[in-house]
PDB file of C-alpha atoms in Angstrom:
ATOM      1  CA  MET E   1      38.653 -44.256-101.948  1.00  0.00           C
ATOM      2  CA  LYS E   2      41.049 -43.826 -98.748  1.00  0.00           C
ATOM      3  CA  HIS E   3      39.505 -40.829 -99.775  1.00  0.00           C
ATOM      4  CA  ARG E   4      35.998 -41.659 -98.104  1.00  0.00           C
ATOM      5  CA  LYS E   5      37.009 -43.820 -96.319  1.00  0.00           C
ATOM      6  CA  GLN E   6      38.762 -40.680 -93.526  1.00  0.00           C
ATOM      7  CA  VAL E   7      35.571 -38.927 -94.239  1.00  0.00           C
ATOM      8  CA  LEU E   8      33.210 -41.720 -93.339  1.00  0.00           C
ATOM      9  CA  GLY E   9      35.477 -42.397 -90.482  1.00  0.00           C
ATOM     10  CA  LEU E  10      34.855 -38.972 -88.821  1.00  0.00           C
ATOM     11  CA  LEU E  11      30.846 -38.286 -89.279  1.00  0.00           C
ATOM     12  CA  LEU E  12      31.144 -41.988 -87.681  1.00  0.00           C
ATOM     13  CA  ALA E  13      33.198 -40.425 -84.661  1.00  0.00           C
ATOM     14  CA  SER E  14      30.517 -37.235 -84.662  1.00  0.00           C
ATOM     15  CA  ALA E  15      27.912 -39.244 -84.761  1.00  0.00           C
ATOM     16  CA  ALA E  16      29.353 -41.659 -81.081  1.00  0.00           C
ATOM     17  CA  LEU E  17      30.041 -38.037 -79.869  1.00  0.00           C
ATOM     18  CA  LEU E  18      26.908 -37.077 -80.406  1.00  0.00           C
ATOM     19  CA  ALA E  19      25.276 -40.125 -78.791  1.00  0.00           C
ATOM     20  CA  GLY E  20      27.294 -39.494 -75.948  1.00  0.00           C
ATOM     21  CA  CYS E  21      26.204 -36.380 -75.359  1.00  0.00           C
ATOM     22  CA  GLY E  22      22.902 -37.237 -75.608  1.00  0.00           C
ATOM     23  CA  SER E  23      23.724 -39.713 -73.270  1.00  0.00           C
ATOM     24  CA  GLN E  24      25.420 -36.730 -70.053  1.00  0.00           C
ATOM     25  CA  GLY E  25      22.525 -34.775 -71.579  1.00  0.00           C
ATOM     26  CA  GLN E  26      19.216 -36.669 -69.862  1.00  0.00           C
ATOM     27  CA  GLU E  27      21.074 -38.286 -66.898  1.00  0.00           C
ATOM     28  CA  GLN E  28      22.039 -34.514 -65.835  1.00  0.00           C
ATOM     29  CA  SER E  29      18.194 -33.390 -67.050  1.00  0.00           C
ATOM     30  CA  GLN E  30      17.855 -36.939 -64.382  1.00  0.00           C
ATOM     31  CA  SER E  31      19.152 -35.895 -61.628  1.00  0.00           C
ATOM     32  CA  GLN E  32      18.166 -32.493 -62.151  1.00  0.00           C
ATOM     33  CA  GLU E  33      14.486 -33.737 -61.863  1.00  0.00           C
ATOM     34  CA  LYS E  34      15.267 -36.327 -58.991  1.00  0.00           C
ATOM     35  CA  SER E  35      17.384 -32.926 -56.592  1.00  0.00           C
ATOM     36  CA  SER E  36      14.151 -30.901 -57.286  1.00  0.00           C
ATOM     37  CA  GLN E  37      11.191 -33.664 -56.690  1.00  0.00           C
ATOM     38  CA  ALA E  38      13.278 -34.303 -52.947  1.00  0.00           C
ATOM     39  CA  SER E  39      13.705 -30.676 -52.593  1.00  0.00           C
ATOM     40  CA  SER E  40       9.784 -30.169 -52.586  1.00  0.00           C
ATOM     41  CA  GLN E  41       9.264 -33.360 -50.700  1.00  0.00           C
ATOM     42  CA  SER E  42      11.833 -31.470 -47.523  1.00  0.00           C
ATOM     43  CA  GLN E  43       9.612 -28.200 -47.644  1.00  0.00           C
ATOM     44  CA  LYS E  44       6.567 -30.087 -47.708  1.00  0.00           C
ATOM     45  CA  LYS E  45       7.521 -32.136 -45.161  1.00  0.00           C
ATOM     46  CA  LYS E  46       8.990 -28.255 -43.628  1.00  0.00           C
ATOM     47  CA  SER E  47       5.386 -26.947 -44.207  1.00  0.00           C
ATOM     48  CA  THR E  48       3.253 -29.901 -42.640  1.00  0.00           C
ATOM     49  CA  SER E  49       5.914 -29.510 -39.363  1.00  0.00           C
ATOM     50  CA  SER E  50       5.195 -25.942 -39.221  1.00  0.00           C
ATOM     51  CA  ARG E  51       1.573 -26.063 -39.135  1.00  0.00           C
ATOM     52  CA  ALA E  52       1.772 -28.974 -36.574  1.00  0.00           C
ATOM     53  CA  SER E  53       3.388 -26.601 -34.254  1.00  0.00           C
ATOM     54  CA  SER E  54       1.622 -24.109 -35.040  1.00  0.00           C
ATOM     55  CA  LYS E  55      -1.304 -26.138 -33.897  1.00  0.00           C
ATOM     56  CA  SER E  56       0.704 -27.640 -31.114  1.00  0.00           C
ATOM     57  CA  ALA E  57       1.220 -23.446 -30.277  1.00  0.00           C
ATOM     58  CA  ALA E  58      -2.441 -22.914 -30.361  1.00  0.00           C
ATOM     59  CA  SER E  59      -3.784 -25.397 -28.794  1.00  0.00           C
ATOM     60  CA  SER E  60      -1.256 -24.938 -25.781  1.00  0.00           C
ATOM     61  CA  ALA E  61      -2.420 -21.548 -26.356  1.00  0.00           C
ATOM     62  CA  ALA E  62      -5.756 -22.626 -26.188  1.00  0.00           C
ATOM     63  CA  SER E  63      -5.528 -25.051 -22.618  1.00  0.00           C
ATOM     64  CA  SER E  64      -3.883 -22.481 -20.653  1.00  0.00           C
ATOM     65  CA  GLY E  65      -6.277 -19.864 -21.801  1.00  0.00           C
ATOM     66  CA  LYS E  66      -8.805 -22.513 -20.540  1.00  0.00           C
ATOM     67  CA  SER E  67      -7.062 -23.172 -17.423  1.00  0.00           C
ATOM     68  CA  ALA E  68      -6.928 -19.285 -16.712  1.00  0.00           C
ATOM     69  CA  SER E  69     -10.516 -18.713 -17.242  1.00  0.00           C
ATOM     70  CA  SER E  70     -10.949 -21.541 -14.679  1.00  0.00           C
ATOM     71  CA  ARG E  71      -9.265 -20.507 -12.158  1.00  0.00           C
ATOM     72  CA  ALA E  72     -10.713 -16.683 -12.873  1.00  0.00           C
ATOM     73  CA  SER E  73     -14.286 -18.423 -12.303  1.00  0.00           C
ATOM     74  CA  SER E  74     -12.697 -19.932  -8.702  1.00  0.00           C
ATOM     75  CA  LYS E  75     -11.251 -17.154  -7.587  1.00  0.00           C
ATOM     76  CA  SER E  76     -14.593 -15.530  -7.928  1.00  0.00           C
ATOM     77  CA  ALA E  77     -17.196 -17.548  -6.938  1.00  0.00           C
ATOM     78  CA  SER E  78     -15.454 -18.373  -4.202  1.00  0.00           C
ATOM     79  CA  SER E  79     -15.636 -14.542  -3.647  1.00  0.00           C
ATOM     80  CA  SER E  80     -19.583 -13.719  -4.365  1.00  0.00           C
ATOM     81  CA  THR E  81     -20.146 -16.392  -1.362  1.00  0.00           C
ATOM     82  CA  ALA E  82     -17.873 -14.667   0.458  1.00  0.00           C
ATOM     83  CA  SER E  83     -18.685 -11.093   0.439  1.00  0.00           C
ATOM     84  CA  ARG E  84     -22.498 -12.147   0.332  1.00  0.00           C
ATOM     85  CA  MET E  85     -21.270 -13.919   4.642  1.00  0.00           C
ATOM     86  CA  SER E  86     -20.015 -10.937   4.546  1.00  0.00           C
ATOM     87  CA  SER E  87     -22.045  -8.574   3.198  1.00  0.00           C
ATOM     88  CA  LEU E  88     -24.627 -10.325   5.403  1.00  0.00           C
ATOM     89  CA  THR E  89     -23.322 -10.636   8.198  1.00  0.00           C
ATOM     90  CA  ALA E  90     -21.832  -6.177   8.306  1.00  0.00           C
ATOM     91  CA  GLN E  91     -26.431  -5.771   7.599  1.00  0.00           C
ATOM     92  CA  LEU E  92     -26.775  -7.999  11.095  1.00  0.00           C
ATOM     93  CA  ARG E  93     -24.099  -5.930  14.018  1.00  0.00           C
ATOM     94  CA  THR E  94     -25.746  -2.687  12.529  1.00  0.00           C
ATOM     95  CA  GLN E  95     -29.398  -4.128  13.612  1.00  0.00           C
ATOM     96  CA  LEU E  96     -27.767  -6.573  16.829  1.00  0.00           C
ATOM     97  CA  PRO E  97     -24.331  -4.033  17.864  1.00  0.00           C
ATOM     98  CA  GLY E  98     -22.848  -5.660  20.307  1.00  0.00           C
ATOM     99  CA  MET E  99     -23.144  -9.172  19.744  1.00  0.00           C
ATOM    100  CA  LEU E 100     -20.838 -11.775  19.044  1.00  0.00           C
ATOM    101  CA  LEU E 101     -21.855 -12.951  15.446  1.00  0.00           C
ATOM    102  CA  PRO E 102     -19.942 -16.001  13.686  1.00  0.00           C
ATOM    103  CA  THR E 103     -17.357 -14.160  10.036  1.00  0.00           C
ATOM    104  CA  VAL E 104     -18.115 -17.882   7.555  1.00  0.00           C
ATOM    105  CA  ASP E 105     -20.355 -20.109   7.155  1.00  0.00           C
ATOM    106  CA  GLY E 106     -19.576 -22.883   7.767  1.00  0.00           C
ATOM    107  CA  LEU E 107     -21.024 -24.503   4.860  1.00  0.00           C
ATOM    108  CA  GLY E 108     -20.145 -26.470   1.838  1.00  0.00           C
ATOM    109  CA  GLN E 109     -21.947 -25.871  -0.427  1.00  0.00           C
ATOM    110  CA  GLY E 110     -24.964 -23.245  -1.094  1.00  0.00           C
ATOM    111  CA  SER E 111     -23.099 -20.560   0.302  1.00  0.00           C
ATOM    112  CA  GLU E 112     -24.519 -17.815  -2.957  1.00  0.00           C
ATOM    113  CA  ASN E 113     -27.688 -18.874  -1.832  1.00  0.00           C
ATOM    114  CA  LEU E 114     -27.223 -17.246   1.930  1.00  0.00           C
ATOM    115  CA  ASN E 115     -30.027 -16.179   3.554  1.00  0.00           C
ATOM    116  CA  ALA E 116     -30.500 -14.806   7.254  1.00  0.00           C
ATOM    117  CA  ARG E 117     -33.349 -13.406   9.129  1.00  0.00           C
ATOM    118  CA  TRP E 118     -32.993 -11.966  12.795  1.00  0.00           C
ATOM    119  CA  THR E 119     -35.921 -11.249  16.510  1.00  0.00           C
ATOM    120  CA  SER E 120     -35.088  -9.644  18.609  1.00  0.00           C
ATOM    121  CA  SER E 121     -36.175  -8.060  21.796  1.00  0.00           C
ATOM    122  CA  ALA E 122     -35.438  -6.296  25.335  1.00  0.00           C
ATOM    123  CA  SER E 123     -34.567  -9.989  26.742  1.00  0.00           C
ATOM    124  CA  GLN E 124     -33.087 -12.067  24.081  1.00  0.00           C
ATOM    125  CA  ASN E 125     -31.555 -11.770  19.621  1.00  0.00           C
ATOM    126  CA  VAL E 126     -32.148 -14.627  17.744  1.00  0.00           C
ATOM    127  CA  VAL E 127     -30.334 -15.018  14.119  1.00  0.00           C
ATOM    128  CA  TYR E 128     -31.562 -17.906  12.117  1.00  0.00           C
ATOM    129  CA  TYR E 129     -29.354 -19.023   9.095  1.00  0.00           C
ATOM    130  CA  SER E 130     -30.573 -21.017   5.635  1.00  0.00           C
ATOM    131  CA  VAL E 131     -29.938 -22.311   2.561  1.00  0.00           C
ATOM    132  CA  GLY E 132     -33.075 -20.775  -0.069  1.00  0.00           C
ATOM    133  CA  ASN E 133     -33.044 -21.199  -3.754  1.00  0.00           C
ATOM    134  CA  SER E 134     -31.739 -17.578  -4.246  1.00  0.00           C
ATOM    135  CA  PRO E 135     -29.911 -14.508  -2.619  1.00  0.00           C
ATOM    136  CA  LEU E 136     -32.783 -13.053  -0.215  1.00  0.00           C
ATOM    137  CA  PRO E 137     -32.610  -9.149   1.121  1.00  0.00           C
ATOM    138  CA  LEU E 138     -32.159  -9.444   5.428  1.00  0.00           C
ATOM    139  CA  ASN E 139     -36.105 -10.577   6.813  1.00  0.00           C
ATOM    140  CA  ALA E 140     -36.853 -11.348   3.596  1.00  0.00           C
ATOM    141  CA  SER E 141     -40.706 -12.387   4.640  1.00  0.00           C
ATOM    142  CA  GLN E 142     -39.440 -15.563   2.243  1.00  0.00           C
ATOM    143  CA  VAL E 143     -36.928 -16.641   4.262  1.00  0.00           C
ATOM    144  CA  ALA E 144     -39.497 -17.607   7.814  1.00  0.00           C
ATOM    145  CA  LYS E 145     -41.013 -19.818   5.352  1.00  0.00           C
ATOM    146  CA  GLU E 146     -36.640 -21.320   4.899  1.00  0.00           C
ATOM    147  CA  LYS E 147     -35.315 -24.134   6.970  1.00  0.00           C
ATOM    148  CA  PRO E 148     -32.552 -22.785   8.892  1.00  0.00           C
ATOM    149  CA  TYR E 149     -29.668 -24.909   9.811  1.00  0.00           C
ATOM    150  CA  VAL E 150     -28.545 -22.695  12.360  1.00  0.00           C
ATOM    151  CA  VAL E 151     -30.057 -21.008  14.691  1.00  0.00           C
ATOM    152  CA  LEU E 152     -27.461 -18.483  17.594  1.00  0.00           C
ATOM    153  CA  THR E 153     -29.746 -16.833  20.559  1.00  0.00           C
ATOM    154  CA  GLU E 154     -28.253 -14.044  23.070  1.00  0.00           C
ATOM    155  CA  ASN E 155     -29.795 -14.323  26.059  1.00  0.00           C
ATOM    156  CA  LYS E 156     -29.247 -11.007  27.054  1.00  0.00           C
ATOM    157  CA  ASN E 157     -28.973  -9.566  31.098  1.00  0.00           C
ATOM    158  CA  VAL E 158     -28.451 -13.558  32.521  1.00  0.00           C
ATOM    159  CA  THR E 159     -28.403 -13.709  36.113  1.00  0.00           C
ATOM    160  CA  ASP E 160     -28.008 -17.454  36.433  1.00  0.00           C
ATOM    161  CA  ALA E 161     -26.285 -19.267  33.268  1.00  0.00           C
ATOM    162  CA  SER E 162     -25.846 -22.124  35.282  1.00  0.00           C
ATOM    163  CA  SER E 163     -30.107 -22.390  34.746  1.00  0.00           C
ATOM    164  CA  LEU E 164     -30.036 -22.133  31.103  1.00  0.00           C
ATOM    165  CA  ILE E 165     -26.242 -23.744  29.802  1.00  0.00           C
ATOM    166  CA  ASN E 166     -26.944 -27.230  31.571  1.00  0.00           C
ATOM    167  CA  TYR E 167     -23.972 -27.994  31.977  1.00  0.00           C
ATOM    168  CA  GLN E 168     -22.558 -31.628  34.027  1.00  0.00           C
ATOM    169  CA  GLU E 169     -20.186 -32.456  36.080  1.00  0.00           C
ATOM    170  CA  PRO E 170     -17.964 -35.156  35.489  1.00  0.00           C
ATOM    171  CA  LYS E 171     -19.784 -39.351  36.344  1.00  0.00           C
ATOM    172  CA  SER E 172     -18.291 -41.777  37.727  1.00  0.00           C
ATOM    173  CA  GLY E 173     -19.447 -44.948  38.845  1.00  0.00           C
ATOM    174  CA  LEU E 174     -20.509 -45.597  35.167  1.00  0.00           C
ATOM    175  CA  PRO E 175     -19.196 -47.604  32.856  1.00  0.00           C
ATOM    176  CA  THR E 176     -16.015 -46.277  30.879  1.00  0.00           C
ATOM    177  CA  VAL E 177     -15.730 -45.525  27.103  1.00  0.00           C
ATOM    178  CA  LYS E 178     -11.926 -45.202  26.315  1.00  0.00           C
ATOM    179  CA  LEU E 179     -12.483 -42.449  22.907  1.00  0.00           C
ATOM    180  CA  ASP E 180      -8.763 -42.198  22.107  1.00  0.00           C
ATOM    181  CA  GLY E 181      -5.927 -42.592  24.300  1.00  0.00           C
ATOM    182  CA  GLN E 182      -5.653 -39.595  26.468  1.00  0.00           C
ATOM    183  CA  VAL E 183      -9.723 -39.079  26.895  1.00  0.00           C
ATOM    184  CA  THR E 184     -12.313 -40.965  28.719  1.00  0.00           C
ATOM    185  CA  GLY E 185     -16.388 -41.499  28.676  1.00  0.00           C
ATOM    186  CA  THR E 186     -18.270 -42.082  30.545  1.00  0.00           C
ATOM    187  CA  GLU E 187     -22.252 -44.816  29.918  1.00  0.00           C
ATOM    188  CA  GLU E 188     -24.975 -44.569  31.102  1.00  0.00           C
ATOM    189  CA  GLY E 189     -28.893 -45.870  29.825  1.00  0.00           C
ATOM    190  CA  ALA E 190     -32.195 -44.156  30.409  1.00  0.00           C
ATOM    191  CA  ALA E 191     -35.955 -43.928  29.177  1.00  0.00           C
ATOM    192  CA  GLY E 192     -34.516 -45.992  25.656  1.00  0.00           C
ATOM    193  CA  SER E 193     -31.803 -44.325  25.044  1.00  0.00           C
ATOM    194  CA  THR E 194     -27.724 -44.253  25.465  1.00  0.00           C
ATOM    195  CA  TYR E 195     -26.074 -40.845  26.833  1.00  0.00           C
ATOM    196  CA  LEU E 196     -22.051 -40.677  26.682  1.00  0.00           C
ATOM    197  CA  GLN E 197     -20.214 -37.867  28.772  1.00  0.00           C
ATOM    198  CA  PHE E 198     -16.553 -36.539  28.736  1.00  0.00           C
ATOM    199  CA  ASN E 199     -15.470 -33.723  29.853  1.00  0.00           C
ATOM    200  CA  GLN E 200     -12.631 -31.177  28.718  1.00  0.00           C
ATOM    201  CA  GLY E 201     -12.074 -28.153  30.200  1.00  0.00           C
ATOM    202  CA  GLN E 202     -14.630 -25.810  31.462  1.00  0.00           C
ATOM    203  CA  TRP E 203     -17.038 -27.948  29.193  1.00  0.00           C
ATOM    204  CA  SER E 204     -18.861 -30.773  29.484  1.00  0.00           C
ATOM    205  CA  PHE E 205     -20.238 -33.284  25.884  1.00  0.00           C
ATOM    206  CA  VAL E 206     -22.977 -35.183  25.910  1.00  0.00           C
ATOM    207  CA  VAL E 207     -23.616 -37.645  22.816  1.00  0.00           C
ATOM    208  CA  ARG E 208     -27.588 -39.164  22.448  1.00  0.00           C
ATOM    209  CA  ALA E 209     -28.182 -42.232  21.251  1.00  0.00           C
ATOM    210  CA  SER E 210     -31.672 -43.816  20.403  1.00  0.00           C
ATOM    211  CA  GLN E 211     -31.535 -47.415  22.016  1.00  0.00           C
ATOM    212  CA  VAL E 212     -35.028 -48.609  19.998  1.00  0.00           C
ATOM    213  CA  GLN E 213     -33.673 -47.069  16.643  1.00  0.00           C
ATOM    214  CA  GLY E 214     -30.226 -49.534  17.233  1.00  0.00           C
ATOM    215  CA  GLN E 215     -27.164 -46.036  17.432  1.00  0.00           C
ATOM    216  CA  GLU E 216     -24.168 -46.040  19.192  1.00  0.00           C
ATOM    217  CA  ALA E 217     -22.586 -43.066  20.877  1.00  0.00           C
ATOM    218  CA  LEU E 218     -19.517 -43.798  20.822  1.00  0.00           C
ATOM    219  CA  PRO E 219     -18.640 -43.168  17.099  1.00  0.00           C
ATOM    220  CA  THR E 220     -19.981 -40.231  17.523  1.00  0.00           C
ATOM    221  CA  ALA E 221     -18.896 -38.996  20.671  1.00  0.00           C
ATOM    222  CA  LYS E 222     -15.849 -39.281  18.186  1.00  0.00           C
ATOM    223  CA  ALA E 223     -16.455 -37.383  16.434  1.00  0.00           C
ATOM    224  CA  LEU E 224     -17.334 -34.693  18.838  1.00  0.00           C
ATOM    225  CA  LEU E 225     -14.287 -34.866  20.363  1.00  0.00           C
ATOM    226  CA  LYS E 226     -11.878 -34.775  16.610  1.00  0.00           C
ATOM    227  CA  LEU E 227     -13.233 -31.385  16.211  1.00  0.00           C
ATOM    228  CA  TYR E 228     -13.221 -29.596  19.908  1.00  0.00           C
ATOM    229  CA  ARG E 229      -8.968 -30.364  18.903  1.00  0.00           C
ATOM    230  CA  GLN E 230      -9.633 -29.220  15.067  1.00  0.00           C
ATOM    231  CA  TYR E 231     -11.832 -25.934  15.738  1.00  0.00           C
ATOM    232  CA  GLY E 232     -11.459 -25.544  19.523  1.00  0.00           C
ATOM    233  CA  LEU E 233     -15.171 -23.358  21.440  1.00  0.00           C
ATOM    234  CA  PRO E 234     -15.844 -20.392  22.675  1.00  0.00           C
ATOM    235  CA  ALA E 235     -14.336 -18.943  25.813  1.00  0.00           C
ATOM    236  CA  SER E 236     -16.367 -18.512  27.555  1.00  0.00           C
ATOM    237  CA  ASP E 237     -17.065 -16.099  31.479  1.00  0.00           C
ATOM    238  CA  SER E 238     -19.324 -19.882  32.629  1.00  0.00           C
ATOM    239  CA  ASN E 239     -18.799 -24.212  32.329  1.00  0.00           C
ATOM    240  CA  ALA E 240     -20.363 -25.011  29.025  1.00  0.00           C
ATOM    241  CA  SER E 241     -22.459 -27.860  27.290  1.00  0.00           C
ATOM    242  CA  VAL E 242     -22.304 -29.092  24.163  1.00  0.00           C
ATOM    243  CA  GLN E 243     -25.234 -31.134  23.397  1.00  0.00           C
ATOM    244  CA  VAL E 244     -24.786 -33.832  19.827  1.00  0.00           C
ATOM    245  CA  ASP E 245     -28.717 -36.220  18.988  1.00  0.00           C
ATOM    246  CA  VAL E 246     -27.262 -38.867  16.834  1.00  0.00           C
ATOM    247  CA  GLY E 247     -28.739 -38.703  13.324  1.00  0.00           C
ATOM    248  CA  GLU E 248     -28.950 -34.961  11.029  1.00  0.00           C
ATOM    249  CA  SER E 249     -32.180 -34.841   9.705  1.00  0.00           C
ATOM    250  CA  LEU E 250     -33.126 -31.483   7.543  1.00  0.00           C
ATOM    251  CA  GLY E 251     -33.449 -29.484  10.271  1.00  0.00           C
ATOM    252  CA  SER E 252     -33.008 -31.180  12.440  1.00  0.00           C
ATOM    253  CA  LEU E 253     -31.328 -28.783  14.517  1.00  0.00           C
ATOM    254  CA  ASN E 254     -29.376 -32.021  16.686  1.00  0.00           C
ATOM    255  CA  THR E 255     -26.702 -29.859  17.347  1.00  0.00           C
ATOM    256  CA  VAL E 256     -26.608 -27.329  20.824  1.00  0.00           C
ATOM    257  CA  ILE E 257     -24.012 -25.451  21.766  1.00  0.00           C
ATOM    258  CA  THR E 258     -24.034 -23.334  25.072  1.00  0.00           C
ATOM    259  CA  TRP E 259     -21.707 -21.195  26.909  1.00  0.00           C
ATOM    260  CA  SER E 260     -21.464 -17.536  28.413  1.00  0.00           C
ATOM    261  CA  LYS E 261     -19.933 -14.252  27.581  1.00  0.00           C
ATOM    262  CA  GLY E 262     -20.569 -11.200  30.736  1.00  0.00           C
ATOM    263  CA  SER E 263     -24.409 -10.898  31.616  1.00  0.00           C
ATOM    264  CA  SER E 264     -25.771 -12.488  27.643  1.00  0.00           C
ATOM    265  CA  VAL E 265     -25.408 -16.895  27.016  1.00  0.00           C
ATOM    266  CA  TYR E 266     -25.016 -17.491  24.063  1.00  0.00           C
ATOM    267  CA  GLN E 267     -26.483 -20.699  22.320  1.00  0.00           C
ATOM    268  CA  MET E 268     -26.319 -22.276  18.750  1.00  0.00           C
ATOM    269  CA  LYS E 269     -28.576 -24.327  17.870  1.00  0.00           C
ATOM    270  CA  ALA E 270     -27.028 -27.039  14.074  1.00  0.00           C
ATOM    271  CA  HIS E 271     -27.914 -28.750  11.655  1.00  0.00           C
ATOM    272  CA  SER E 272     -24.920 -30.097  10.461  1.00  0.00           C
ATOM    273  CA  THR E 273     -22.065 -30.266  14.198  1.00  0.00           C
ATOM    274  CA  GLU E 274     -19.197 -29.894  12.249  1.00  0.00           C
ATOM    275  CA  THR E 275     -20.507 -27.031  10.843  1.00  0.00           C
ATOM    276  CA  ALA E 276     -21.969 -25.360  14.248  1.00  0.00           C
ATOM    277  CA  PHE E 277     -17.399 -25.644  14.937  1.00  0.00           C
ATOM    278  CA  LYS E 278     -16.516 -23.898  12.011  1.00  0.00           C
ATOM    279  CA  MET E 279     -18.694 -20.591  13.158  1.00  0.00           C
ATOM    280  CA  LEU E 280     -17.424 -20.530  16.453  1.00  0.00           C
ATOM    281  CA  LYS E 281     -14.396 -20.508  15.356  1.00  0.00           C
ATOM    282  CA  SER E 282     -14.773 -17.570  13.842  1.00  0.00           C
ATOM    283  CA  LEU E 283     -16.921 -15.775  15.652  1.00  0.00           C
ATOM    284  CA  GLN E 284     -16.929 -12.072  16.761  1.00  0.00           C
TER     285      GLN E 284
END
């Protein structure tokens, strides 16, 4: 009997020991499974982060490529417009040797469609600059149908430059107008117009405004003085003149600038006063 109790006790102890081992095995298995899941999630995060980093790098590279492409395109367009003026000027120099010509077109837009034509005689050379729907060969017949934005004329072998230049001596006894702290002009009315005049060195500047159309000369005169200070004007061998009619319209050529060089008298008529100053600054 005592022997059976001992055997039964041993059996119960063995069962308890086996139950404990099974529990530890389950805990270890659960721990390993949790560790595996955590590792898998970590790898997924790393993979997602890697893909995001790759996309960001690709996006940055694409953006950089677009920026470089845009800069290259801008340089190409600038080079194209500059070469258009250069090409026409080179051809004009061959046809009109010795004539002073601008090397920039003075345009804010349309340079790629710049066109030019010229005429010549024993007493006069004339160059017409225009903007068309497409670039055309120098002196192409279609260019004559385009309205020029600038006309440059060289009057050759002139004996009396003053007869062409129309320089105005400074006037006195007229109402004065302040253009700025340093320059004062005079103003007078005649035949439905107002004439505002000021002088700088050998140049006379006259701005005409229509009283009938309610125009004012002062704003244009101030802008004219500013352009003169910014760009200057060609060196002239005699007194020279600038005449501007207020108001611009396509092909109006309301700005007229006249000066002398040797035995020639040059005159530029322009649709835009600023364009005229830009082109004259580049004269060669």
